[in-house]
Coordinates of C-alpha atoms and ligand atoms in Angstrom, one line a residue:
M384 CA 0.0 0.0 0.0
P385 CA 1.4 3.4 -0.9
I386 CA 1.6 6.2 1.7
T387 CA -0.9 9.0 0.8
I388 CA -0.8 12.6 1.8
Q389 CA -2.4 16.0 0.8
V390 CA -0.6 19.3 0.5
R391 CA -2.6 22.5 0.3
S392 CA -1.8 26.2 0.2
K393 CA -3.3 29.5 -0.8
T394 CA -0.3 31.7 -0.4
V395 CA 2.7 29.7 -1.5
E396 CA 3.5 29.8 -5.2
Q397 CA 2.7 26.7 -7.2
T398 CA 6.3 26.1 -8.2
S399 CA 7.3 26.3 -4.5
V400 CA 4.5 23.9 -3.5
S401 CA 5.8 21.5 -6.2
K402 CA 9.3 21.8 -4.7
F403 CA 8.0 21.2 -1.2
K404 CA 6.2 18.1 -2.4
A405 CA 9.2 16.8 -4.2
I406 CA 11.4 17.1 -1.1
L407 CA 8.7 15.5 1.1
K408 CA 8.2 12.6 -1.2
R409 CA 11.9 11.9 -1.7
H410 CA 12.6 11.9 2.0
V411 CA 9.6 9.8 3.0
Q412 CA 10.2 7.2 0.3
A413 CA 13.9 6.9 1.2
R414 CA 13.0 6.1 4.8
C415 CA 9.9 4.0 4.3
G416 CA 11.1 2.2 1.2
C417 CA 7.6 2.3 -0.5
D418 CA 5.5 4.4 -2.9
F419 CA 4.3 7.8 -1.7
I420 CA 1.4 9.4 -3.4
F421 CA -0.2 12.9 -3.2
D422 CA -4.0 12.2 -3.0
E423 CA -6.8 14.7 -2.2
R424 CA -8.6 12.0 -0.3
A425 CA -5.6 11.3 2.0
R426 CA -6.3 11.7 5.7
T427 CA -2.9 13.4 6.5
V428 CA -3.1 17.0 5.2
L429 CA -0.3 19.5 5.3
H430 CA -1.4 23.1 5.0
L431 CA 1.3 25.6 4.1
E432 CA 0.9 29.3 4.4
I433 CA 3.2 32.3 4.1
E434 CA 2.2 35.0 6.6
P435 CA 4.0 38.3 5.9
G436 CA 5.4 39.8 9.1
S437 CA 6.3 36.4 10.6
Q438 CA 9.8 36.4 12.1
Q439 CA 12.6 36.1 9.5
D440 CA 13.2 32.5 8.7
G441 CA 11.2 31.3 11.7
F442 CA 8.4 28.8 11.3
T443 CA 5.3 27.6 13.3
I444 CA 3.7 24.2 13.1
R445 CA 0.2 24.2 14.5
D446 CA -3.2 22.5 13.9
D447 CA -5.6 24.7 11.9
D448 CA -9.3 25.1 12.6
N449 CA -10.1 21.9 10.6
G450 CA -7.5 19.8 12.4
L451 CA -5.0 19.9 9.5
I452 CA -1.2 20.3 10.1
M453 CA -0.3 23.9 9.3
I454 CA 3.3 25.0 8.5
V455 CA 3.5 28.7 8.6
G456 CA 6.5 31.0 7.8
G457 CA 7.4 34.4 6.6
N458 CA 8.9 33.1 3.3
F459 CA 9.2 29.8 1.5
R460 CA 12.5 28.8 3.0
S461 CA 11.0 29.0 6.5
I462 CA 8.3 26.6 5.4
V463 CA 11.1 24.3 4.2
Y464 CA 12.7 24.5 7.7
G465 CA 9.2 23.7 9.1
L466 CA 9.2 20.6 6.8
G467 CA 12.6 19.6 8.2
K468 CA 11.3 19.8 11.7
L469 CA 8.2 17.9 10.8
L470 CA 10.1 15.2 9.1
R471 CA 12.6 14.8 11.9
T472 CA 9.9 14.4 14.5
S473 CA 7.8 12.0 12.4
T474 CA 8.0 8.2 12.7
F475 CA 9.2 6.1 9.8
A476 CA 9.0 2.3 9.4
P477 CA 9.1 0.1 6.3
G478 CA 5.8 1.0 4.5
R479 CA 4.6 3.3 7.3
F480 CA 4.8 7.1 7.9
T481 CA 3.3 8.6 11.0
A482 CA 3.3 12.4 10.8
S483 CA 4.8 14.4 13.7
S484 CA 2.9 15.5 16.7
W485 CA 5.4 18.3 17.3
R486 CA 3.7 21.7 17.5
G487 CA 5.4 25.1 18.2
T488 CA 7.5 27.9 16.9
S489 CA 11.2 28.0 16.1
V490 CA 13.2 31.0 15.1
P491 CA 16.9 31.0 14.1
Q492 CA 19.3 33.0 16.2
N493 CA 22.0 33.7 13.6
E494 CA 21.0 35.6 10.4
L495 CA 23.4 34.0 7.9
R496 CA 23.7 30.2 7.8
A497 CA 25.6 29.5 4.6
V498 CA 27.5 26.6 3.0
Y499 CA 30.2 27.1 0.5
F500 CA 30.6 24.4 -2.0
A501 CA 34.2 24.4 -3.1
T502 CA 33.7 23.7 -6.8
H503 CA 37.1 22.6 -7.8
F504 CA 39.6 19.6 -8.2
F505 CA 36.7 17.7 -9.8
N506 CA 35.3 16.9 -6.3
F507 CA 31.6 16.0 -5.8
Y508 CA 30.3 19.6 -6.4
H509 CA 32.5 19.9 -9.5
A510 CA 31.8 16.5 -11.0
A511 CA 28.6 14.9 -9.8
P512 CA 25.4 15.0 -11.9
V513 CA 23.7 18.3 -11.1
E514 CA 20.5 16.6 -10.0
K515 CA 22.4 15.0 -7.1
I516 CA 23.7 18.3 -6.0
V517 CA 20.2 19.8 -6.2
E518 CA 18.9 17.1 -3.9
Y519 CA 21.8 17.7 -1.5
V520 CA 21.0 21.4 -1.4
E521 CA 17.4 20.5 -0.5
D522 CA 18.7 18.1 2.2
L523 CA 20.8 20.8 3.7
A524 CA 17.9 23.3 3.6
L525 CA 15.8 21.1 5.8
W526 CA 18.4 21.6 8.6
G527 CA 18.3 25.4 8.5
F528 CA 20.9 26.7 6.0
N529 CA 19.7 29.8 4.2
A530 CA 22.5 30.4 1.6
V531 CA 24.6 28.4 -0.9
V532 CA 27.8 29.9 -2.2
V533 CA 29.8 28.6 -5.1
C534 CA 33.1 29.6 -6.8
Y535 CA 33.9 30.2 -10.4
D536 CA 37.4 29.0 -9.9
M537 CA 39.4 30.6 -12.7
H538 CA 42.6 28.7 -12.3
H539 CA 41.2 25.6 -14.0
L540 CA 40.3 27.8 -17.1
T541 CA 41.8 30.0 -19.7
G542 CA 39.0 32.5 -20.3
I543 CA 35.2 33.1 -20.0
D544 CA 34.5 32.3 -23.6
T545 CA 36.0 28.8 -23.6
P546 CA 33.7 25.8 -23.8
E547 CA 35.1 24.6 -20.4
A548 CA 34.2 27.9 -18.8
R549 CA 30.7 27.9 -20.3
R550 CA 30.0 24.4 -19.1
F551 CA 31.3 25.3 -15.6
I552 CA 29.2 28.4 -15.5
D553 CA 26.1 26.5 -16.6
R554 CA 26.8 24.0 -13.8
L555 CA 27.2 26.7 -11.1
K556 CA 24.1 28.5 -12.3
A557 CA 22.1 25.2 -12.0
I558 CA 23.3 24.8 -8.4
L559 CA 22.4 28.4 -7.5
T560 CA 19.1 28.1 -9.3
A561 CA 18.3 25.0 -7.2
A562 CA 19.2 26.9 -4.1
K563 CA 17.0 29.8 -5.1
E564 CA 14.1 27.5 -5.8
T565 CA 14.5 26.0 -2.4
G566 CA 14.3 29.5 -0.9
L567 CA 18.0 29.8 -0.2
R568 CA 20.1 32.9 -1.0
P569 CA 22.6 32.3 -3.9
G570 CA 26.2 33.6 -3.5
L571 CA 29.5 33.8 -5.3
T572 CA 32.9 33.8 -3.8
M573 CA 36.2 34.8 -5.3
L574 CA 39.7 36.0 -4.7
A575 CA 40.1 39.8 -4.9
N576 CA 43.0 39.1 -7.4
E577 CA 41.9 35.9 -9.1
G578 CA 43.5 34.9 -12.4
Y579 CA 43.0 32.4 -15.2
A580 CA 45.6 29.7 -15.9
N581 CA 47.0 31.8 -18.8
S582 CA 47.2 35.2 -17.0
P583 CA 50.0 37.4 -18.4
V584 CA 53.2 36.5 -16.6
E585 CA 54.3 40.2 -16.2
L586 CA 51.0 41.0 -14.3
R587 CA 51.2 38.1 -11.8
A588 CA 51.3 38.5 -8.1
D589 CA 54.4 37.9 -6.0
Q590 CA 53.5 35.0 -3.8
S591 CA 56.8 34.3 -2.1
F592 CA 55.2 35.4 1.2
P593 CA 58.4 35.2 3.4
G594 CA 57.9 32.9 6.3
T595 CA 54.3 31.9 5.5
R596 CA 54.7 30.4 2.0
H597 CA 53.7 27.0 3.3
I598 CA 50.2 28.2 4.2
R599 CA 49.7 31.2 1.9
G600 CA 50.3 31.6 -1.8
G601 CA 48.3 30.4 -4.7
Y602 CA 48.5 28.7 -8.1
G603 CA 50.9 31.3 -9.3
V604 CA 48.4 32.7 -11.8
E605 CA 46.8 35.4 -9.6
L606 CA 47.3 39.1 -10.4
C607 CA 49.1 42.0 -8.7
T608 CA 46.5 44.7 -8.4
S609 CA 49.0 47.4 -7.6
K610 CA 50.1 47.2 -11.3
P611 CA 47.6 49.3 -13.2
A612 CA 47.3 46.7 -15.9
G613 CA 46.9 44.0 -13.3
K614 CA 44.1 45.9 -11.6
K615 CA 42.4 46.6 -14.9
L616 CA 42.5 42.9 -15.9
A617 CA 41.3 41.7 -12.5
L618 CA 38.2 43.9 -12.8
Q619 CA 37.7 43.0 -16.5
W620 CA 37.7 39.3 -15.6
L621 CA 35.4 39.8 -12.6
G622 CA 33.0 41.9 -14.7
E623 CA 32.8 39.1 -17.3
E624 CA 32.1 36.7 -14.5
F625 CA 29.4 38.9 -13.0
Q626 CA 27.8 39.3 -16.4
A627 CA 27.8 35.6 -16.9
F628 CA 25.8 35.2 -13.6
S629 CA 23.6 38.2 -14.1
S630 CA 20.5 36.2 -14.8
I631 CA 20.6 35.1 -11.1
D632 CA 19.8 37.5 -8.4
I633 CA 23.1 36.9 -6.5
E634 CA 22.6 37.9 -2.8
L635 CA 26.0 37.3 -1.4
I636 CA 29.5 38.1 -2.7
M637 CA 32.4 36.8 -0.6
L638 CA 35.9 38.2 -1.3
W639 CA 39.1 36.4 -0.2
P640 CA 42.6 37.5 0.5
Y641 CA 44.5 34.2 0.6
D642 CA 44.8 30.5 0.2
Q643 CA 45.1 30.8 -2.7
G644 CA 45.5 34.5 -3.5
G645 CA 47.3 37.6 -2.3
C646 CA 50.4 39.5 -3.4
C647 CA 53.4 40.4 -1.3
C648 CA 55.1 42.9 -3.6
P649 CA 56.3 46.1 -2.0
E650 CA 53.2 48.0 -3.3
C651 CA 50.6 45.4 -2.1
R652 CA 52.0 44.4 1.3
P653 CA 50.8 43.8 3.8
W654 CA 48.1 42.4 1.5
G655 CA 45.3 42.1 4.0
A656 CA 45.5 45.8 5.0
N657 CA 46.7 47.3 1.8
G658 CA 46.4 45.7 -1.7
F659 CA 43.6 43.4 -0.7
V660 CA 41.4 46.2 0.7
G661 CA 41.6 48.3 -2.5
A662 CA 41.1 45.3 -4.8
A663 CA 38.1 44.0 -2.6
K664 CA 36.5 47.5 -2.6
D665 CA 36.8 47.7 -6.4
A666 CA 35.3 44.2 -6.8
A667 CA 32.5 45.0 -4.3
I668 CA 31.5 48.2 -6.1
L669 CA 31.6 46.3 -9.5
A670 CA 29.5 43.4 -8.1
R671 CA 26.8 45.8 -6.9
Q672 CA 26.4 47.1 -10.4
Y673 CA 25.3 43.7 -11.4
F674 CA 23.7 42.6 -8.2
P675 CA 22.3 45.7 -6.4
R676 CA 21.1 43.9 -3.3
A677 CA 24.2 41.7 -2.8
K678 CA 25.7 41.7 0.7
I679 CA 29.5 41.8 0.7
I680 CA 31.4 39.5 2.9
L681 CA 35.1 40.4 3.4
S682 CA 37.2 37.5 4.4
T683 CA 40.3 37.8 6.7
W684 CA 41.4 34.2 6.2
L685 CA 45.2 33.8 7.1
F686 CA 45.5 37.4 8.3
D687 CA 48.6 37.8 10.5
P688 CA 49.3 34.0 10.6
G689 CA 51.5 33.5 13.6
V690 CA 53.1 36.9 13.4
D691 CA 51.6 40.4 13.4
E692 CA 52.1 41.8 9.9
G693 CA 49.7 44.6 10.6
E694 CA 46.8 43.1 8.6
W695 CA 44.2 43.1 11.3
R696 CA 45.3 46.5 12.7
G697 CA 45.5 48.0 9.2
L698 CA 42.0 46.7 8.2
T699 CA 40.6 48.1 11.4
E700 CA 42.0 51.5 10.6
K701 CA 40.8 51.4 7.0
L702 CA 37.2 50.5 8.1
S703 CA 37.2 53.0 11.1
A704 CA 35.2 55.5 9.0
P705 CA 31.8 54.2 7.9
Q706 CA 32.0 52.2 4.6
D707 CA 29.1 51.2 2.4
W708 CA 30.9 48.6 0.3
V709 CA 31.2 45.9 3.0
D710 CA 28.5 44.2 5.1
Y711 CA 30.2 41.4 7.0
I712 CA 33.7 40.4 8.2
L713 CA 34.5 36.7 8.0
A714 CA 37.2 35.3 10.3
D715 CA 38.5 31.9 11.0
S716 CA 41.6 29.6 10.6
H717 CA 42.6 26.0 10.1
E718 CA 42.8 25.7 13.9
A719 CA 41.6 28.1 16.7
F720 CA 39.5 31.1 15.9
P721 CA 41.7 34.2 15.4
K722 CA 42.4 36.1 18.6
Y723 CA 42.3 39.6 17.1
P724 CA 38.5 40.1 16.6
L725 CA 37.8 38.4 19.9
G726 CA 40.1 40.8 21.8
H727 CA 39.8 44.0 19.8
G728 CA 36.4 43.9 18.3
V729 CA 35.5 43.5 14.6
P730 CA 36.8 46.0 12.0
G731 CA 34.2 48.6 11.2
N732 CA 32.0 47.1 14.0
L733 CA 30.5 44.9 11.3
P734 CA 28.7 41.7 11.9
L735 CA 31.1 38.8 12.3
L736 CA 30.9 35.4 10.5
N737 CA 33.0 32.3 11.0
F738 CA 34.2 29.8 8.4
P739 CA 34.3 26.4 10.0
E740 CA 36.9 24.1 8.5
I741 CA 34.8 20.9 8.3
S742 CA 36.6 19.3 5.4
M743 CA 40.3 19.0 5.5
W744 CA 41.5 18.9 9.1
G745 CA 43.5 15.9 10.0
M746 CA 42.5 13.7 7.0
N747 CA 44.5 13.6 3.8
P748 CA 43.2 13.0 1.2
W749 CA 40.1 15.0 2.3
G750 CA 37.3 12.5 2.8
G751 CA 39.6 9.8 1.5
Y752 CA 38.8 7.4 4.4
G753 CA 35.0 8.1 4.6
A754 CA 33.1 10.3 7.0
N755 CA 35.0 12.7 9.2
P756 CA 32.6 13.6 12.1
L757 CA 34.2 16.0 14.5
P758 CA 31.4 17.0 17.0
G759 CA 33.7 17.4 20.0
R760 CA 36.1 19.7 18.1
F761 CA 33.3 21.9 16.9
Q762 CA 31.6 22.1 20.2
A763 CA 34.9 23.4 21.7
F764 CA 35.2 26.1 19.0
W765 CA 31.5 27.1 19.3
D766 CA 31.7 27.6 23.0
V767 CA 34.3 30.3 22.5
I768 CA 32.7 32.3 19.7
R769 CA 28.9 31.7 19.8
D770 CA 28.1 35.0 21.5
K771 CA 30.3 37.0 19.0
L772 CA 28.8 35.8 15.7
S773 CA 26.0 36.6 13.3
G774 CA 26.4 33.3 11.5
G775 CA 28.9 31.7 9.3
V776 CA 29.8 30.0 6.0
L777 CA 31.0 26.4 6.0
Y778 CA 33.8 25.3 3.8
S779 CA 32.7 22.1 2.2
E780 CA 34.6 19.8 -0.2
G781 CA 32.0 17.1 -0.4
L782 CA 29.5 14.7 1.1
Y783 CA 31.8 13.0 3.6
E784 CA 31.4 15.9 6.1
D785 CA 27.6 15.7 6.1
V786 CA 27.4 15.3 9.9
N787 CA 29.7 18.2 10.4
K788 CA 27.5 20.5 8.3
I789 CA 24.4 19.6 10.2
I790 CA 26.1 20.2 13.6
W791 CA 27.0 23.8 12.4
A792 CA 23.6 24.4 10.9
Q793 CA 22.0 23.7 14.2
F794 CA 24.6 25.7 16.2
Y795 CA 23.6 28.7 14.0
W796 CA 19.9 28.0 14.5
D797 CA 20.0 27.6 18.2
S798 CA 23.3 28.5 19.8
A799 CA 22.5 26.6 23.0
R800 CA 22.1 23.4 21.1
T801 CA 24.9 20.9 21.7
A802 CA 26.7 19.0 19.0
R803 CA 25.7 15.8 20.8
E804 CA 22.0 16.7 20.7
T805 CA 22.2 17.4 17.0
L806 CA 24.1 14.2 16.3
R807 CA 21.4 12.2 18.0
E808 CA 18.7 13.9 16.0
Y809 CA 20.7 13.3 12.8
V810 CA 21.2 9.6 13.6
A811 CA 17.5 9.1 14.5
Y812 CA 16.4 10.8 11.3
E813 CA 18.8 9.5 8.8
F814 CA 18.9 5.9 10.1
P815 CA 15.4 5.1 11.3
G816 CA 15.4 1.7 13.0
C817 CA 18.9 1.9 14.4
N818 CA 19.9 2.1 18.1
V819 CA 20.4 5.9 18.3
D820 CA 22.5 5.8 21.5
E821 CA 24.9 3.2 20.1
V822 CA 25.3 4.8 16.7
A823 CA 25.7 8.3 18.1
E824 CA 28.4 7.1 20.6
G825 CA 30.1 5.2 17.8
I826 CA 30.3 8.4 15.7
M827 CA 31.8 10.2 18.7
A828 CA 34.4 7.3 19.0
L829 CA 35.3 7.8 15.3
E830 CA 36.4 11.3 16.3
E831 CA 38.8 9.9 18.9
G832 CA 40.5 7.8 16.2
H833 CA 40.6 10.9 13.9
R834 CA 42.4 12.9 16.6
E835 CA 45.1 10.3 17.0
F836 CA 45.9 10.3 13.3
S837 CA 45.6 14.0 12.8
T838 CA 48.8 14.6 14.8
R839 CA 50.7 12.3 12.4
K840 CA 49.3 13.8 9.2
R841 CA 49.2 10.3 7.6
W842 CA 46.3 7.9 7.6
R843 CA 48.1 4.9 6.2
L844 CA 49.8 3.7 9.3
K845 CA 49.9 0.3 10.8
L846 CA 49.2 0.8 14.5
R847 CA 48.8 -1.7 17.2
S848 CA 45.5 -3.4 17.8
N849 CA 42.9 -1.0 19.2
A850 CA 39.9 -2.2 21.1
R851 CA 37.9 1.0 20.4
A852 CA 38.2 0.6 16.7
Q853 CA 37.1 -3.0 16.9
K854 CA 34.1 -2.1 19.1
V855 CA 33.0 0.6 16.7
A856 CA 33.3 -1.5 13.6
N857 CA 31.4 -4.3 15.4
M858 CA 28.6 -1.9 16.3
F859 CA 28.3 -0.7 12.7
D860 CA 28.2 -4.3 11.5
R861 CA 25.5 -5.2 14.0
E862 CA 23.4 -2.2 13.2
T863 CA 23.7 -2.8 9.5
K864 CA 22.1 -6.2 9.9
L865 CA 19.2 -4.6 11.9
L866 CA 18.5 -1.8 9.5
P867 CA 16.1 -2.0 6.5
T868 CA 18.1 -2.6 3.3
N869 CA 17.3 0.9 1.9
I870 CA 18.8 2.6 5.0
A871 CA 21.7 0.2 5.2
R872 CA 22.6 1.0 1.6
S873 CA 22.2 4.8 1.9
W874 CA 25.4 6.7 1.3
R875 CA 25.2 8.4 4.7
W876 CA 25.3 5.1 6.4
R877 CA 27.9 3.6 4.1
I878 CA 30.5 6.5 4.6
L879 CA 30.3 6.0 8.3
C880 CA 30.5 2.2 8.1
I881 CA 33.5 2.4 5.7
R882 CA 35.3 4.8 7.9
A883 CA 34.8 2.5 10.9
S884 CA 36.1 -0.5 8.8
L885 CA 39.1 1.4 7.5
D886 CA 40.0 2.6 11.1
L887 CA 40.0 -1.0 12.2
E888 CA 42.2 -2.1 9.3
R889 CA 44.6 0.7 10.1
F890 CA 44.7 0.0 13.8
T891 CA 45.0 -3.8 13.7
G892 CA 48.3 -3.7 11.7
K893 CA 47.2 -6.1 9.0
R894 CA 48.8 -5.8 5.6
Y895 CA 47.5 -2.5 4.4
P896 CA 46.2 -1.8 1.8
N897 CA 44.5 -5.1 1.0
A898 CA 41.6 -6.1 -1.2
A899 CA 39.0 -5.2 1.3
V900 CA 40.5 -1.7 1.6
K901 CA 40.5 -1.3 -2.2
A902 CA 36.8 -2.2 -2.4
W903 CA 36.0 0.4 0.3
F904 CA 38.0 3.0 -1.5
D905 CA 36.3 2.2 -4.8
E906 CA 32.9 2.5 -3.1
L907 CA 33.7 5.9 -1.6
T908 CA 35.0 7.0 -5.0
A909 CA 31.7 6.1 -6.6
I910 CA 29.7 7.9 -3.8
Y911 CA 31.7 11.0 -4.3
H912 CA 31.7 10.8 -8.1
A913 CA 35.4 11.3 -7.7
Q914 CA 36.6 9.0 -10.5
D915 CA 38.4 11.9 -12.2
A916 CA 39.1 13.9 -9.1
E917 CA 42.5 15.2 -8.2
G918 CA 44.4 13.3 -5.5
C919 CA 43.5 15.7 -2.6
V920 CA 39.7 15.1 -2.9
R921 CA 39.4 11.3 -3.5
P922 CA 40.3 8.1 -1.7
P923 CA 43.8 6.9 -2.4
R924 CA 44.0 5.0 -5.7
L925 CA 45.2 1.5 -5.3
E926 CA 46.7 -0.3 -8.2
T927 CA 47.7 -3.9 -8.5
G928 CA 51.4 -4.3 -8.8
G929 CA 52.0 -8.1 -9.1
K930 CA 50.1 -9.5 -6.1
K931 CA 50.6 -6.5 -4.0
L932 CA 48.2 -3.5 -3.8
V933 CA 50.1 -0.3 -3.9
S934 CA 48.8 3.1 -2.9
K935 CA 49.5 5.8 -5.4
R936 CA 49.1 8.4 -2.7
Q937 CA 50.4 8.2 0.8
Ligands
ZN2275 ZN1 51.4 43.3 -5.9

């Protein structure tokens, strides 16, 4: 018997109602493993209404006068958030869906809750079929994100009119359009001095960055914007990019100083307080000509790394008089949050955003060994900064950090919410039928294994037998047998199981890699659509050399 449901609305646009229904259907089917039909005779009725004046992005679920379940919000995305809450508090079983009895109002505390899809290196966002990315955008929206940012990464390309660039732009526009259709705000990010692969050598930036070359620098193709011709070309290329995206109402522009990017020539340095500020201001003013309501996010990534080069102080001075070209300051680092804005306040007294590094920390290749849940690490970061922020933008390289994204989405929504609470809600929703306590604890234990390896910077190590890894792998094996097949085969479950299995292989000191490891790497590669990806964003590639499997990347 199919599950039946009705969806009604007078105030939500028909295209948005269709989107709502598509998300609802996909999520219920995935969890119940049966057909799901919209039927006007169905007993379960969802009644969606937009009420202008409702709190921004907040939603209410209540019973209406006829006993129907009403989801009310001030805009379409708030209704999507209401759907997320309704789904996560509903009950799923094979062939059965029992709609939630949760009623109440929920309003997010942080205004900007964005995820940045790093669209490069032929990772998931760069290479997967667009419809998979569209579904993923919808999944993230259910947890409270309100913006998706992508990057037209020029260094892969040789100009805006090349077929490769056109294909890439079409892909990015499809992702941003999907975000918009789900009610999310579309955004673009870029370096203030970005360059194509064939940028003129004489206009290129000096990226020798004495003392910090190992963490700063770029692809060597970025431009020096202190050279008049370099500045002119940077703005020409940005203008061409903005023109190419002008059919989309871009709402966020994020401008970056480093990693890659920047110039340390005498005229530009210190880049963060000098060349960058001028280049970013020019880029912001240009962007607003194409996207008048775009908010400008100025990143301070890698400012004063380890030593005070005057970047934070210089930016503070430059923004001390009111400026109308910048709306937010973004700050963060690979490790602890930068001290300067915590101790001295935010330049220009602007709203502060963070940039959680959920992708790369302690695992190389990124995602190469499956899921990388880090709830404890993020809780510790959050406890320090949660009263200082107006939101944040996550840095994402792919699917493997799904749990991490959801933890941050919920921090931004409700700053008192703990990572552990979110993790439990995630497990209960994504893996209905599992033992939530055991799986949540198992995921926390994966983080312990991650910490041990992160200090060594290498994941392919033969360590002594470890009882914790054995226990976690056993738990995932046991739960896999209990779960309905559709859940046990879902990619979210598989990336956790594979990570637990790989941890066990690494800890027990067996010959590594072996055939089982190869099969898991191949499965991860397929999940990520990373067959053609560069080495940093795909599992190690194992090749048979005689009888021995040899890793092509350590
Ligand atoms: Zn320069």
